[in-house]
Coordinates of C-alpha atoms (C1' of nucleotides) in Angstrom, one line a residue:
Chain A
M23 CA 33.2 48.0 25.7
D24 CA 31.5 48.9 28.8
L25 CA 30.2 46.0 31.1
Y26 CA 28.1 46.0 34.0
S27 CA 29.9 43.8 36.7
T28 CA 28.3 42.0 39.8
L29 CA 31.3 42.4 41.4
S30 CA 31.8 46.0 41.7
R31 CA 27.9 46.6 41.0
T32 CA 29.0 49.4 38.6
V33 CA 29.3 49.5 34.4
E34 CA 33.0 49.6 34.1
P35 CA 35.0 49.6 30.9
L36 CA 36.5 46.0 29.7
V37 CA 39.8 45.9 30.2
T38 CA 41.3 42.4 29.3
R39 CA 44.3 41.0 31.2
N40 CA 45.9 40.1 27.7
P41 CA 45.9 42.9 25.3
G42 CA 43.4 41.5 22.2
R43 CA 42.4 38.2 24.0
V44 CA 39.5 37.8 26.4
Y45 CA 39.2 34.7 28.6
L46 CA 35.5 34.0 28.8
F47 CA 34.1 31.4 30.9
V48 CA 30.0 30.7 31.2
C49 CA 28.6 27.9 33.4
G50 CA 27.4 25.4 31.3
P51 CA 24.0 22.7 31.9
T52 CA 23.8 19.8 34.1
V53 CA 22.7 17.5 31.4
Y54 CA 20.2 15.5 32.8
D55 CA 17.0 16.7 30.7
Y56 CA 16.3 19.3 27.8
S57 CA 17.3 22.6 27.7
H58 CA 14.4 25.4 27.9
L59 CA 14.1 28.9 27.0
G60 CA 15.3 30.1 30.3
H61 CA 18.6 28.5 29.5
A62 CA 18.5 29.5 25.9
R63 CA 18.0 33.2 26.7
T64 CA 21.6 33.1 28.6
Y65 CA 23.6 31.2 26.1
I66 CA 22.0 33.6 23.6
V67 CA 23.4 36.4 25.4
F68 CA 26.8 35.1 25.7
D69 CA 26.7 33.7 22.2
V70 CA 26.1 37.4 21.1
L71 CA 28.8 39.0 23.5
A72 CA 31.2 36.5 22.4
K73 CA 30.4 37.3 18.4
Y74 CA 30.6 41.0 19.2
L75 CA 33.8 41.0 21.0
R76 CA 35.3 38.7 17.9
W77 CA 33.7 41.3 15.6
T78 CA 35.7 44.3 17.2
G79 CA 38.7 42.4 16.6
L80 CA 39.4 40.7 19.9
E81 CA 40.3 37.0 20.1
V82 CA 37.8 35.5 22.5
F83 CA 38.7 32.0 24.0
Y84 CA 35.2 31.1 25.0
L85 CA 34.8 28.2 27.5
Q86 CA 32.0 26.1 28.8
N87 CA 31.7 23.5 31.6
I88 CA 29.1 20.5 30.9
T89 CA 28.3 19.3 34.4
D90 CA 27.9 15.2 33.5
V91 CA 28.4 14.1 37.1
D92 CA 26.1 15.2 39.9
D93 CA 23.2 14.0 42.2
K94 CA 20.6 14.9 39.5
I95 CA 22.2 12.6 37.1
I96 CA 22.6 9.9 39.3
N97 CA 19.1 9.9 40.7
R98 CA 17.9 10.1 37.0
A99 CA 20.0 7.4 35.6
K100 CA 18.7 5.1 38.2
E101 CA 15.0 6.0 37.5
E102 CA 15.5 5.3 33.9
G103 CA 17.6 2.3 34.6
V104 CA 20.4 3.4 32.3
P105 CA 24.1 4.2 32.9
Q106 CA 25.2 7.6 34.1
S107 CA 27.4 8.1 31.1
V108 CA 24.4 7.3 28.7
L109 CA 22.0 9.6 30.4
A110 CA 24.6 12.4 30.3
R111 CA 26.0 11.7 26.8
T112 CA 22.1 11.7 25.8
F113 CA 21.3 14.9 27.2
E114 CA 24.6 16.6 26.3
A115 CA 24.0 15.7 22.7
A116 CA 20.5 17.1 22.9
Y117 CA 22.0 20.3 24.7
L118 CA 24.5 20.9 21.9
R119 CA 21.6 20.1 19.3
D120 CA 19.6 22.9 20.8
M121 CA 22.2 25.5 20.7
R122 CA 23.0 24.7 17.5
S123 CA 19.3 25.0 16.4
L124 CA 19.0 28.5 18.0
G125 CA 22.4 29.6 16.3
I126 CA 24.5 29.5 19.3
D127 CA 27.9 28.5 18.0
A128 CA 30.6 30.9 19.4
V129 CA 31.8 28.3 22.4
S130 CA 35.3 27.6 21.6
Y131 CA 35.4 24.4 23.9
H132 CA 33.1 22.2 26.2
A133 CA 34.5 20.8 28.9
R134 CA 33.3 17.9 30.6
A135 CA 33.6 17.4 34.4
T136 CA 34.3 13.8 34.3
T137 CA 37.2 14.4 31.9
H138 CA 38.7 16.6 34.2
I139 CA 39.1 14.4 37.6
P140 CA 42.9 14.9 37.9
E141 CA 42.5 18.7 37.7
I142 CA 39.7 18.6 40.3
L143 CA 41.9 16.3 42.6
S144 CA 44.9 18.5 42.1
Q145 CA 42.9 21.5 43.3
A146 CA 41.3 19.8 46.1
E147 CA 44.8 18.4 47.1
R148 CA 46.2 22.3 47.2
L149 CA 43.5 23.5 49.3
L150 CA 44.0 21.0 51.8
G151 CA 47.7 21.9 51.6
R152 CA 47.1 25.7 52.2
G153 CA 44.7 24.5 55.4
A154 CA 41.4 25.8 53.6
A155 CA 40.2 22.4 53.5
Y156 CA 39.5 19.4 55.5
V157 CA 38.7 15.7 55.5
T158 CA 35.5 14.4 57.1
E159 CA 33.9 10.6 57.1
A160 CA 31.6 12.5 54.4
G161 CA 34.5 14.2 52.3
V162 CA 36.5 16.5 51.6
Y163 CA 35.1 20.1 52.7
F164 CA 36.1 23.6 51.9
D165 CA 36.6 25.7 55.1
V166 CA 34.6 28.9 54.4
S167 CA 35.9 30.8 58.0
T168 CA 39.3 30.7 56.3
F169 CA 38.2 33.0 53.2
E170 CA 37.6 36.6 54.8
R171 CA 36.6 37.9 51.4
N172 CA 33.6 35.4 51.5
G173 CA 30.4 37.2 50.2
E174 CA 31.8 39.9 48.2
L175 CA 29.8 38.8 44.8
S176 CA 26.5 38.0 46.5
G177 CA 26.6 40.4 49.7
Q178 CA 26.0 37.4 51.9
H179 CA 28.7 37.1 54.4
G180 CA 27.7 33.9 56.4
T181 CA 25.7 34.9 59.4
D182 CA 22.3 35.4 58.4
R183 CA 21.1 32.4 56.8
I184 CA 17.9 30.9 57.8
S185 CA 18.3 27.3 56.5
R186 CA 21.7 25.9 55.8
V187 CA 22.6 22.2 55.4
T188 CA 24.5 20.8 58.3
G189 CA 25.4 17.6 59.3
E190 CA 28.0 15.5 57.1
G191 CA 30.8 16.5 59.7
K192 CA 31.0 20.2 58.6
R193 CA 32.9 22.4 60.9
T194 CA 30.2 24.7 59.6
P195 CA 27.0 24.9 57.7
L196 CA 28.6 27.0 55.3
D197 CA 31.1 24.8 54.1
F198 CA 30.9 23.0 50.9
V199 CA 32.2 20.0 49.5
L200 CA 35.0 19.4 47.2
W201 CA 34.9 15.6 46.9
K202 CA 32.2 13.4 48.4
F203 CA 33.1 10.1 49.3
G204 CA 31.0 7.1 48.2
E205 CA 30.1 4.6 45.6
F206 CA 28.2 6.4 42.9
G207 CA 28.3 3.6 40.4
E208 CA 29.8 4.3 37.1
Y209 CA 30.9 7.8 38.2
T210 CA 33.1 7.2 40.9
W211 CA 36.8 7.7 41.3
D212 CA 39.7 7.0 43.5
S213 CA 41.3 9.9 45.4
P214 CA 44.1 10.2 47.8
W215 CA 41.5 10.3 50.2
G216 CA 39.3 7.9 49.5
R217 CA 36.7 6.7 46.5
G218 CA 34.2 9.3 45.5
R219 CA 33.0 11.9 42.9
P220 CA 33.5 15.7 42.8
G221 CA 31.6 18.4 44.2
W222 CA 29.6 20.8 42.3
H223 CA 31.7 24.0 42.4
I224 CA 35.0 22.8 42.0
E225 CA 34.8 21.6 38.4
D226 CA 34.3 25.1 37.2
T227 CA 37.5 26.2 38.6
A228 CA 39.1 22.8 37.7
V229 CA 38.6 23.5 33.9
T230 CA 39.2 27.6 34.0
E231 CA 42.5 26.8 35.7
K232 CA 43.4 24.4 33.2
Y233 CA 42.6 26.5 30.0
F234 CA 43.0 30.1 31.5
G235 CA 45.1 30.0 34.1
Q236 CA 44.4 31.5 37.9
Q237 CA 42.8 34.7 36.9
Y238 CA 40.8 35.5 33.7
D239 CA 38.2 38.0 32.5
I240 CA 34.8 37.6 32.3
H241 CA 32.8 34.8 34.1
G242 CA 28.9 34.8 32.9
G243 CA 26.0 32.8 34.0
G244 CA 22.3 33.0 35.4
L245 CA 21.4 35.2 38.1
D246 CA 20.6 32.2 40.2
L247 CA 24.3 31.1 40.4
I248 CA 25.7 34.1 42.1
F249 CA 25.2 32.4 45.7
P250 CA 26.5 29.7 46.3
H251 CA 27.8 28.6 43.3
H252 CA 29.9 31.7 42.1
E253 CA 30.9 32.8 45.5
A254 CA 31.9 29.2 46.1
E255 CA 34.3 29.3 43.0
I256 CA 35.9 32.6 44.1
A257 CA 36.6 31.2 47.6
Q258 CA 38.2 27.9 46.0
M259 CA 40.4 29.7 43.2
E260 CA 41.3 32.5 45.3
S261 CA 42.3 30.3 48.6
M262 CA 44.4 28.0 46.3
E263 CA 46.7 30.5 45.0
G264 CA 46.2 33.7 46.6
K265 CA 45.5 35.6 43.4
H266 CA 42.6 38.2 43.7
P267 CA 40.7 38.7 41.7
M268 CA 39.9 35.4 40.0
V269 CA 37.8 37.3 37.6
R270 CA 36.9 41.1 37.0
Y271 CA 33.8 41.1 35.1
W272 CA 31.0 38.9 36.3
M273 CA 28.0 38.9 34.1
H274 CA 24.8 38.0 35.1
T275 CA 21.7 37.3 33.1
G276 CA 18.1 37.9 34.5
F277 CA 15.3 35.3 34.6
L278 CA 12.7 34.4 32.0
T279 CA 9.6 34.6 33.8
V280 CA 6.0 32.6 33.1
E281 CA 3.4 34.3 34.6
G282 CA 5.6 36.1 37.0
K283 CA 7.3 33.3 38.3
K284 CA 11.0 32.0 37.0
M285 CA 10.7 29.2 34.3
S286 CA 12.4 26.3 36.1
K287 CA 12.2 22.8 35.6
S288 CA 11.1 22.2 39.3
L289 CA 8.1 24.5 38.9
G290 CA 7.1 22.9 35.7
N291 CA 6.5 26.1 34.0
F292 CA 9.0 25.7 31.0
I293 CA 8.9 25.6 27.5
T294 CA 11.8 23.5 26.1
V295 CA 14.0 25.0 23.3
R296 CA 12.9 22.1 21.0
D297 CA 9.3 22.9 21.5
A298 CA 9.7 26.3 20.8
L299 CA 11.2 25.5 17.6
K300 CA 8.4 23.9 16.7
T301 CA 6.4 27.0 16.5
W302 CA 9.1 29.8 15.8
N303 CA 12.5 29.8 14.1
K304 CA 15.7 30.6 15.9
D305 CA 15.7 34.2 14.4
V306 CA 12.4 34.8 15.9
L307 CA 13.6 33.6 19.4
R308 CA 16.9 35.4 19.1
Y309 CA 15.0 38.4 18.5
Y310 CA 12.4 38.0 21.2
I311 CA 15.4 37.7 23.8
L312 CA 17.5 40.2 22.6
L313 CA 14.6 42.8 22.5
S314 CA 14.8 43.0 26.4
H315 CA 18.2 43.8 28.1
Y316 CA 20.0 40.9 29.4
R317 CA 19.8 41.6 33.1
S318 CA 16.2 42.6 33.2
P319 CA 13.7 40.1 33.7
L320 CA 11.9 39.0 30.7
Q321 CA 8.2 37.5 30.7
A322 CA 7.8 34.9 28.5
T323 CA 4.5 35.1 26.3
E324 CA 3.2 34.0 23.3
E325 CA 2.2 37.3 22.5
G326 CA 5.6 38.5 23.1
I327 CA 7.3 36.1 21.0
A328 CA 4.5 36.9 18.3
H329 CA 5.3 40.8 18.4
A330 CA 9.3 39.8 17.8
A331 CA 8.1 37.7 14.8
R332 CA 5.9 40.7 13.3
A333 CA 8.8 43.0 14.1
L334 CA 11.3 40.8 12.4
E335 CA 8.9 40.4 9.3
H336 CA 8.8 44.0 8.9
I337 CA 12.5 44.5 9.0
R338 CA 12.9 42.0 6.3
A339 CA 10.0 43.4 4.1
A340 CA 11.7 47.1 4.6
A341 CA 15.1 45.6 3.5
K342 CA 14.9 45.5 -0.2
K343 CA 16.5 47.9 -1.7
D344 CA 20.1 48.6 -1.1
A345 CA 20.8 52.4 -0.3
G346 CA 24.2 52.0 0.7
E347 CA 25.9 53.0 4.0
D348 CA 23.8 54.5 7.0
R349 CA 26.9 55.8 9.0
E350 CA 24.5 57.0 11.7
G351 CA 22.7 54.1 11.9
R352 CA 25.6 51.7 12.0
K353 CA 27.2 54.2 14.9
A354 CA 24.1 53.8 16.8
F355 CA 24.2 49.8 16.7
I356 CA 28.2 49.7 17.6
D357 CA 27.4 52.6 20.7
A358 CA 24.5 50.4 21.8
M359 CA 26.6 47.0 21.8
E360 CA 29.4 49.1 23.5
S361 CA 27.0 49.8 26.1
D362 CA 26.7 47.0 28.2
L363 CA 25.4 44.9 25.3
N364 CA 22.3 47.0 24.9
T365 CA 20.6 44.9 22.3
P366 CA 17.3 46.6 22.7
M367 CA 18.7 49.7 21.7
A368 CA 20.7 48.1 18.9
L369 CA 17.8 46.3 17.7
A370 CA 16.4 49.8 17.4
A371 CA 19.4 50.7 15.2
V372 CA 18.8 48.0 13.4
Q373 CA 15.0 49.1 12.5
K374 CA 16.8 52.4 11.1
L375 CA 19.3 50.3 9.0
A376 CA 16.3 48.4 7.4
A377 CA 14.0 51.7 7.0
N378 CA 17.4 53.2 5.2
G379 CA 18.2 50.2 3.4
D380 CA 21.6 49.5 4.4
I381 CA 21.8 45.7 3.4
G382 CA 25.5 45.4 4.1
A383 CA 24.9 46.6 7.7
L384 CA 22.1 44.4 8.3
K385 CA 24.2 41.1 7.0
E386 CA 27.1 41.9 9.1
F387 CA 25.3 42.9 12.3
G388 CA 22.7 40.2 11.6
E389 CA 25.8 37.8 12.0
I390 CA 26.8 39.4 15.4
L391 CA 23.2 38.9 16.7
G392 CA 22.7 35.7 15.0
I393 CA 19.7 36.8 13.3
N394 CA 19.0 36.7 9.7
F395 CA 17.5 40.0 8.7
L396 CA 17.4 39.6 5.2
R397 CA 14.5 37.8 3.5
E398 CA 15.3 34.5 2.0
A399 CA 12.3 32.8 0.0
S400 CA 12.7 29.0 -0.5
V401 CA 12.1 27.5 -4.0
P402 CA 8.5 26.6 -3.2
I403 CA 7.6 29.7 -2.0
R404 CA 9.0 31.4 -4.8
V405 CA 7.4 29.1 -7.1
L406 CA 4.1 29.9 -5.8
Q407 CA 4.9 33.7 -6.0
E408 CA 5.5 33.1 -9.6
I409 CA 2.0 31.1 -10.4
R410 CA 0.4 33.8 -8.6
A411 CA 1.8 36.7 -10.4
E412 CA 0.8 35.1 -13.8
L413 CA -2.6 34.7 -12.1
R414 CA -2.9 38.2 -11.2
A415 CA -1.8 39.3 -14.7
K416 CA -4.4 37.5 -16.2
K417 CA -6.5 39.0 -13.5
Q418 CA -7.6 35.5 -11.8
F419 CA -7.5 37.2 -8.3
E420 CA -10.2 34.2 -7.0
V421 CA -7.2 32.0 -7.3
S422 CA -4.5 34.0 -6.4
D423 CA -6.1 35.6 -3.3
M424 CA -6.7 32.1 -2.3
I425 CA -3.1 31.0 -2.5
R426 CA -2.3 34.4 -0.7
E427 CA -4.6 33.6 2.4
R428 CA -3.5 30.0 2.2
M429 CA 0.3 31.4 2.6
T430 CA -0.2 34.0 5.1
A431 CA -2.2 31.3 7.2
A432 CA 1.0 29.3 7.1
G433 CA 3.1 32.3 8.3
I434 CA 4.6 33.5 5.2
T435 CA 4.1 37.2 4.5
V436 CA 2.9 37.9 0.9
T437 CA 3.5 41.3 -0.6
D438 CA 2.3 41.5 -3.9
P439 CA 3.7 44.7 -6.1
S440 CA 1.3 47.0 -8.4
L441 CA -0.1 45.5 -11.5
Chain B
rG4 C1' 14.8 37.0 58.6
rC5 C1' 19.2 38.2 55.8
rC6 C1' 21.1 39.0 50.6
rG7 C1' 19.8 40.6 45.6
rG8 C1' 16.7 42.4 41.2
rU9 C1' 12.6 44.8 39.3
rG10 C1' 8.7 49.1 38.9
rU11 C1' 8.7 54.1 32.2
rG12 C1' 2.7 55.5 27.4
rG13 C1' -2.9 50.1 25.5
rC14 C1' 1.4 46.4 25.4
rA15 C1' 6.9 45.0 24.8
rG16 C1' 10.9 48.2 26.0
rA17 C1' 15.0 51.8 25.9
rG18 C1' 16.9 56.3 28.2
rC19 C1' 19.1 57.0 34.2
rG20 C1' 21.2 64.9 36.1
rG21 C1' 19.2 69.5 31.8
rU22 C1' 12.5 70.8 28.2
rA23 C1' 9.3 63.0 28.0
rU24 C1' 7.8 66.2 20.7
rA25 C1' 9.6 59.2 26.1
rA26 C1' 14.3 55.7 21.3
rU27 C1' 12.5 51.4 18.6
rG28 C1' 8.7 48.0 18.0
rC29 C1' 3.7 45.9 18.6
rC30 C1' -1.4 47.0 18.8
rU31 C1' -5.8 50.9 17.4
rU32 C1' -7.4 55.0 13.9
rC33 C1' -7.2 58.0 9.5
rG34 C1' -5.0 59.1 4.5
rC35 C1' -1.9 57.9 0.2
rC36 C1' -0.5 53.6 -2.3
rU37 C1' -3.1 48.7 -4.0
rG38 C1' -7.2 45.0 -8.3
rC39 C1' -8.6 44.0 -3.0
rA40 C1' -5.0 43.0 0.8
rA41 C1' -0.5 43.3 3.1
rA42 C1' 4.2 46.0 3.3
rG43 C1' 6.0 51.1 2.8
rC44 C1' 5.2 56.2 3.1
rG45 C1' 2.4 60.4 5.9
rA46 C1' -0.4 61.8 10.3
rA47 C1' -3.4 60.7 14.7
rU48 C1' -4.8 59.2 19.6
rG49 C1' -2.2 58.3 24.1
rU50 C1' 0.8 58.4 30.1
rU51 C1' 3.7 61.3 32.7
rU52 C1' 8.5 57.7 34.5
rG53 C1' 5.2 52.5 41.9
rG54 C1' 4.1 56.2 46.5
rG55 C1' 6.2 59.6 49.9
rG56 C1' 10.5 62.7 51.5
rG57 C1' 15.6 64.5 50.6
rU58 C1' 20.0 66.7 47.7
rU59 C1' 20.2 70.0 43.2
rC60 C1' 19.4 76.1 39.5
rG61 C1' 17.3 71.3 37.8
rA62 C1' 15.6 64.1 39.0
rC63 C1' 12.5 59.1 35.5
rU64 C1' 18.0 59.6 36.4
rC65 C1' 21.4 60.5 42.6
rC66 C1' 20.5 59.5 48.4
rC67 C1' 16.7 57.8 52.1
rU68 C1' 12.0 55.6 52.9
rC69 C1' 7.6 52.9 51.9
rC70 C1' 4.5 49.6 48.7
rG71 C1' 4.2 45.9 44.9
rC72 C1' 6.5 42.1 41.9
rC73 C1' 10.5 38.4 41.3
rG74 C1' 14.5 35.6 43.0
rG75 C1' 18.6 33.5 46.1
rC76 C1' 20.0 31.2 51.1
rG77 C1' 24.5 25.3 49.9
rC78 C1' 19.2 21.7 43.7
rC79 C1' 18.7 25.7 39.4
rA80 C1' 20.9 29.5 33.3

RNA sequence: GCCGGUGUGGCAGAGCGGUAUAAUGCCUUCGCCUGCAAAGCGAAUGUUUGGGGGUUCGACUCCCUCCGCCGGCGCCA
């Protein structure tokens, strides 16, 4: 399989460090609020990647962190007057529920930041030992000047920034915190340097080192994480043990935009997953998201989702008679997936497979994409259809057409055979 | 300011050095089919790949430059 890596800015063949095995890490959510469709896009993409890699026979260890200690959680908990752990667990549960509702179930293990404090402290300690970090009154900081490869992922090398956080006794504004001193209520731990809590970047390297080791295959996340977050991860991990590269394949998903703007919580232009699922089912949402390439920006519109819903409906309507294997269609699907997870092209192949009646492929590939391409009528719908068939046989079209209209209005596509 | 992404038919969205009959879909129109529809099948309309240079026998595809849009710059999927 070929994948585009942000590190090399090119598409390269996937060669894993251990034959037959892939270590995949994707940045998880900060659990202080509900997930929106922008998050859904990223997690659907990596869900499909993991499922496809497994389908090809690779063993995939898909690890995701859960950021459950962070300023936003601390502040939100204070606002709501609830303990941090209650807030974090509530939204963690909501996140996991939303993901399941979207058919996202490929993650092997979720790692919470708060249950990996010893690993985080161990990394901070080693970085201090290497001279790559220093202690101030505010906390333990990573010294960016000690890492000469800084900026290789983002192209930002640290001399040209217009705004930067200074103060806190940092040697340079670029330095970032590994361990922040203070009392943060419930989520405060002892450390050799003083009580406090972890910085944002270190939990990811702490969990990946624990479960994967110091180097692994693929790291994924949204485009907005390249700088500073992923840059900081590289700096920490590579400084710690000197191994390079920490990760060979860096995959970043493009933004979901609303009226040209990035969907984000701060702009308030988001659609939560739970709200989206009230109107559309997971098959439609996944089809819609996979209809564009994961690195392209995707404009979220009602019309766009409705378009996806119709197209999916047509596939299901076409996929009735089983005509056996469509070798060409199957090859087209696989070729598309091999080519940097080109799901729009893969869906074009699915259209062909449906038109050519390869039910087996639709079922098999549908599992990779997490989309049910085969129509399954529920019992009530089946009963209605039977009643309509009887009415039509008796030529009582007025009633049967009324039922059909109502069903269509309810979003159920009705097709009648000839009398 | 610096760094990065993106710009293809009415719309969504692939292709990225070898004729855009521009994949695939959505929309529109017509025909077949249908009790009538829908779906399906067949057909039609449509733009020429943001602008300008360059490299090349040949560029949507590579390079330069400009323009538009979006994002990052220690909060963010």
